[in-house]
XYZ file of C-alpha atoms in Angstrom:
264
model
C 85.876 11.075 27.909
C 83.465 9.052 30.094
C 82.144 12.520 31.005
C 81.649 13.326 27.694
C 80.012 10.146 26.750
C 77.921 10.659 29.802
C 76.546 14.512 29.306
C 75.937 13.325 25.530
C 73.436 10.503 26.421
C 70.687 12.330 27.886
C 70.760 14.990 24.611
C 70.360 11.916 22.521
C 67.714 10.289 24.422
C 65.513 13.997 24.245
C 66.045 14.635 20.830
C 64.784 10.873 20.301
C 61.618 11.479 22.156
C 60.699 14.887 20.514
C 61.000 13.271 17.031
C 58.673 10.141 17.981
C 56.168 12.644 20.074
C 56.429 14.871 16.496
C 55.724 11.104 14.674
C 52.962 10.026 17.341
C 51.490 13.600 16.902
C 51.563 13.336 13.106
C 49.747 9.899 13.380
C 47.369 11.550 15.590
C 46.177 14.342 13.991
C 45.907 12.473 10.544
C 44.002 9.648 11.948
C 41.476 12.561 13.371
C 41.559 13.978 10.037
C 40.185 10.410 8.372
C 37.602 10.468 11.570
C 36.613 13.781 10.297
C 36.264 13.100 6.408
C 34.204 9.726 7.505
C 30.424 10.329 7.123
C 28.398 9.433 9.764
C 25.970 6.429 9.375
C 23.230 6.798 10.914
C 20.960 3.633 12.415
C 18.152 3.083 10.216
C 14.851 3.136 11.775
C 11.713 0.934 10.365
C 8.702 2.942 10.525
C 5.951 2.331 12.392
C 2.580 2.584 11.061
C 0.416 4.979 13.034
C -2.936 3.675 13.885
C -5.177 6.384 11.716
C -3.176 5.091 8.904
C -3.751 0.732 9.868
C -7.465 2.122 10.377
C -7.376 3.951 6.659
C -5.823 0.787 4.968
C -9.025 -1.383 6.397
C -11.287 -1.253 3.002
C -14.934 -1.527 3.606
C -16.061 -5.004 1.827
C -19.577 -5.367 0.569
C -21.844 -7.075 3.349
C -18.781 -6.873 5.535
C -16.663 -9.837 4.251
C -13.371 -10.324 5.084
C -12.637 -13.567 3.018
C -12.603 -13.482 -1.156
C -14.808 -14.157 -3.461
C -13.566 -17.647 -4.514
C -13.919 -18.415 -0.256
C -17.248 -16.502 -0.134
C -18.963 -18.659 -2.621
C -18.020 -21.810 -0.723
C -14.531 -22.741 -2.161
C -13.830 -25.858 -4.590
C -15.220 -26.621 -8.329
C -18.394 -24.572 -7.843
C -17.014 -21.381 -7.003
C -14.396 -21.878 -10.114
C -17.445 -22.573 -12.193
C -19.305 -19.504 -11.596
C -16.172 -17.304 -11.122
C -15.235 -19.060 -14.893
C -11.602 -20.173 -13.493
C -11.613 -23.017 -16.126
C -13.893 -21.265 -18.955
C -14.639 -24.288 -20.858
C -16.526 -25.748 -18.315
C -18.530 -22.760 -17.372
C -19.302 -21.995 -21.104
C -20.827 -25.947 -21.414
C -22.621 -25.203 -17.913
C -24.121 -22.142 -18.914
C -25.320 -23.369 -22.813
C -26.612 -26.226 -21.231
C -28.975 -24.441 -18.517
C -29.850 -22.080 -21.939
C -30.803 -24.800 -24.162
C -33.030 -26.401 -21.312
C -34.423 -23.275 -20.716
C -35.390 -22.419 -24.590
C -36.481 -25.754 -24.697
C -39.159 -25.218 -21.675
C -40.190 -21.907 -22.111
C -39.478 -20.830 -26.110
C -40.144 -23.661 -27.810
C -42.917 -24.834 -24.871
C -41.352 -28.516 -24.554
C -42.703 -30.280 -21.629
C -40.470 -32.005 -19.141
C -42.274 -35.629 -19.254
C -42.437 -35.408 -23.115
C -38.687 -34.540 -23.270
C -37.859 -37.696 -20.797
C -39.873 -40.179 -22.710
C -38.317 -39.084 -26.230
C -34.773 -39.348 -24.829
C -35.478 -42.527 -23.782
C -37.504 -43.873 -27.163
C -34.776 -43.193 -29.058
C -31.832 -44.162 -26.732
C -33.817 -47.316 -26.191
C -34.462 -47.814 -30.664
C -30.939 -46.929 -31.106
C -29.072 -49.450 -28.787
C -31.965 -52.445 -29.858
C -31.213 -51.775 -33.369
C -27.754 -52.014 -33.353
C -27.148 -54.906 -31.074
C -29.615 -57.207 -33.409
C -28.055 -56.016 -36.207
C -24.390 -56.809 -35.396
C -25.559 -60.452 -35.841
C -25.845 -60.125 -39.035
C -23.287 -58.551 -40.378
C -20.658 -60.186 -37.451
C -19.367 -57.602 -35.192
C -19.543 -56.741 -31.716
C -22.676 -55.535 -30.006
C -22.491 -52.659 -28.198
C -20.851 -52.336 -24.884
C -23.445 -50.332 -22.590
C -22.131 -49.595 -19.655
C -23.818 -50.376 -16.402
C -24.563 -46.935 -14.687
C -24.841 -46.475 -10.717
C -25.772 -43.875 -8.636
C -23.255 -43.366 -5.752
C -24.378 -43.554 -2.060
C -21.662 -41.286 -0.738
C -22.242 -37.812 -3.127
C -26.216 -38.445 -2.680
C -25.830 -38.845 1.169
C -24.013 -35.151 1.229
C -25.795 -33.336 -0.722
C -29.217 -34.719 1.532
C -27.178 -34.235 4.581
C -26.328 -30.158 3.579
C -29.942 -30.096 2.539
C -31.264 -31.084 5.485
C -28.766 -28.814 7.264
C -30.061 -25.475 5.513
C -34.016 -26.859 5.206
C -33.633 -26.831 9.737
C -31.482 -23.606 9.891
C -34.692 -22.222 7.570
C -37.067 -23.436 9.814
C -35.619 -22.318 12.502
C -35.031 -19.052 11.421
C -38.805 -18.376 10.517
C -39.667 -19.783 14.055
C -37.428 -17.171 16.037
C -39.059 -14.518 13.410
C -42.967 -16.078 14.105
C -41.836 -15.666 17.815
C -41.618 -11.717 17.530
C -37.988 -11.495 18.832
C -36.899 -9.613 15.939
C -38.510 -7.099 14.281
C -35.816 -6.068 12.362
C -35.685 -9.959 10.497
C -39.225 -9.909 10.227
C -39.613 -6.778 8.140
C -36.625 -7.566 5.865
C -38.395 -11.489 5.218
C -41.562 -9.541 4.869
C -40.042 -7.532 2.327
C -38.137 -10.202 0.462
C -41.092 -12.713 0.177
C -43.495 -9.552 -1.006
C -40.627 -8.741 -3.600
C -40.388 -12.608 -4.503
C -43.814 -13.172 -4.832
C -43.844 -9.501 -7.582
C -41.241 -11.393 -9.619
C -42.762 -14.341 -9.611
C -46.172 -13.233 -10.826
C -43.891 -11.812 -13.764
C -42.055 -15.539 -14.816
C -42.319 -18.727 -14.071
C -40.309 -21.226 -11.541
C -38.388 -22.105 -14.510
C -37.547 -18.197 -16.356
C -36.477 -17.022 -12.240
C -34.208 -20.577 -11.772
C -32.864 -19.810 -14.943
C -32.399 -15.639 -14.186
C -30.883 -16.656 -10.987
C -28.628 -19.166 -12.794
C -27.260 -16.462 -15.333
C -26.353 -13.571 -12.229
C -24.432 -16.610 -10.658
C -22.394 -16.950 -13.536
C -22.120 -12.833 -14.044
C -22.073 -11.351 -10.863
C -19.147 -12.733 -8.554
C -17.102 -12.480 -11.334
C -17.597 -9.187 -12.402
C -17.783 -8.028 -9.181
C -14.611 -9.949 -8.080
C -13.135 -7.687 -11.131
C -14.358 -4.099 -10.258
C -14.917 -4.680 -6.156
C -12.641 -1.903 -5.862
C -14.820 0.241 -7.568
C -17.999 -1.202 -6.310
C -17.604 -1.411 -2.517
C -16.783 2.229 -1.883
C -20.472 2.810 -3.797
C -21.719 0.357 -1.925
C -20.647 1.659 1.530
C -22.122 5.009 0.609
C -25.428 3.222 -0.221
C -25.295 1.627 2.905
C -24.319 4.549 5.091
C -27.755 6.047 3.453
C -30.087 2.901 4.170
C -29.057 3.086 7.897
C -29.535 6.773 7.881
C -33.140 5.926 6.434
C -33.807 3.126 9.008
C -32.856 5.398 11.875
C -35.535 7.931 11.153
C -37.866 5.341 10.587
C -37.423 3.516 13.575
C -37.524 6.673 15.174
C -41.040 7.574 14.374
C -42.482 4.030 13.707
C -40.781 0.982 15.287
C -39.954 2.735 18.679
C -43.743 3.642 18.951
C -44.797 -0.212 18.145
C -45.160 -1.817 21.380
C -43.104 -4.647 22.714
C -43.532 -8.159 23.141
C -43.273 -10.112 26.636
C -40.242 -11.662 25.207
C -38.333 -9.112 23.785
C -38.894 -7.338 27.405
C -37.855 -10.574 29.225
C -34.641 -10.577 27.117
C -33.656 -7.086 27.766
C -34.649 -7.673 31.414
């Protein structure tokens, strides 16, 4: 019998391994199976901007500006004025440089005249009324005691000053003959300045220059991508132009002792 028992064990013990091989190979394959039906995820990649397409998104500015408009024209209440942020306040600004202007030039009012009616009948007014609260027992009129601040008068002589010497010294390095590019284009502007103004007065080119302050930035701030691309085409063309010309006419002029020093 202990025989028996014996011979029977190691039957037992191999039919109990090839059913949990056949379990572990069940397992197995079904497990590969899953692996199989899984669809692969692959990493995802950022792409990276080649540099003919950074160099394409670069959009040529007018006069080469890389800041806005709003920064361009200085920052702060003037810019929103002309670009008519608050619209209100560049309406009044803009009537009241009209009216001064139709009173100067349409209906031929002269400045000293205007100042010295103003003040007539500021003057009548306020004398008037203050005698004639005694008599019928009010208050007079308050009239307020008016100032003129030291600190906004001191900046705006101090930024005056500041462009008046970067002026002068601008026409001095152009007197010099250093730059003969400068001194055709200031040649050019004051002839052109001096055409318009035998058309209009001081006052009619103030007040033109006034109006394309209030026009201009903003309508250009509206279509600049529209406008610059014309405007780099126009440009392309001018410096096409001044190549040839400085080809046949500026290289032939002959140079100054200083420009030769400074190449030197």
């Amino acid at each position: 019998m202990a025989e028996h028992v014996d011979n029977s064990d190691p039957k037992g013990e191999s039919l109990m391994e090839k059913i949990a091989d056949k379990f572990h190979g069940d397992d197995s394959s079904s497990d590969s199976d899953t692996e199989k039906r899984k669809p692969e995820v692959k990493p995802e990649v950022e792409p990276v901007a080649s540099e003919p397409e950074t160099l394409k998104n670069k959009v040529w500015r007018l006069f080469g500006r890389e800041k806005p408009v709003h920064k361009v024209l200085g920052g702060g209440k003037p810019a929103d004025v002309f670009l008519w942020r608050n619209k209100k306040i560049s309406a009044t600004v803009l009537g009241g440089a009209t009216a001064i202007w139709v009173l100067f030039e349409v209906l031929e009012y002269h400045l000293l005249t205007l100042i010295c009616h103003i003040l007539i009948i500021t003057l009548a007014v306020f004398f008037l009324w203050s005698n004639a609260t005694t008599f019928i027992n009010k208050k007079s009129p308050h009239i307020p005691e008016v100032h003129l601040p030291e600190g906004p008068i001191l900046e705006v002589a101090s930024a005056l000053r500041i462009e008046i010497n970067r002026a002068l010294a601008l026409l001095r390095e152009i007197a010099s003959g250093r730059e003969l590019k400068k001194f055709l284009a200031v040649i050019a502007g004051l002839w052109i300045l001096s055409i318009v103004g035998s058309w209009c007065d001081f006052l009619t080119l103030f007040y033109i220059s006034f109006v394309l302050l209030h026009t201009v930035p903003v309508l250009y701030e509206k279509y600049e991508d529209k406008v610059d691309p014309l405007a780099e085409k126009a440009m392309h063309e001018i410096k096409k132009q001044y190549a040839v010309f400085d080809a046949k006419v500026l290289s032939k002029i002959p140079r100054g002792p200083l420009k030769d020093k400074k190449r030197e």
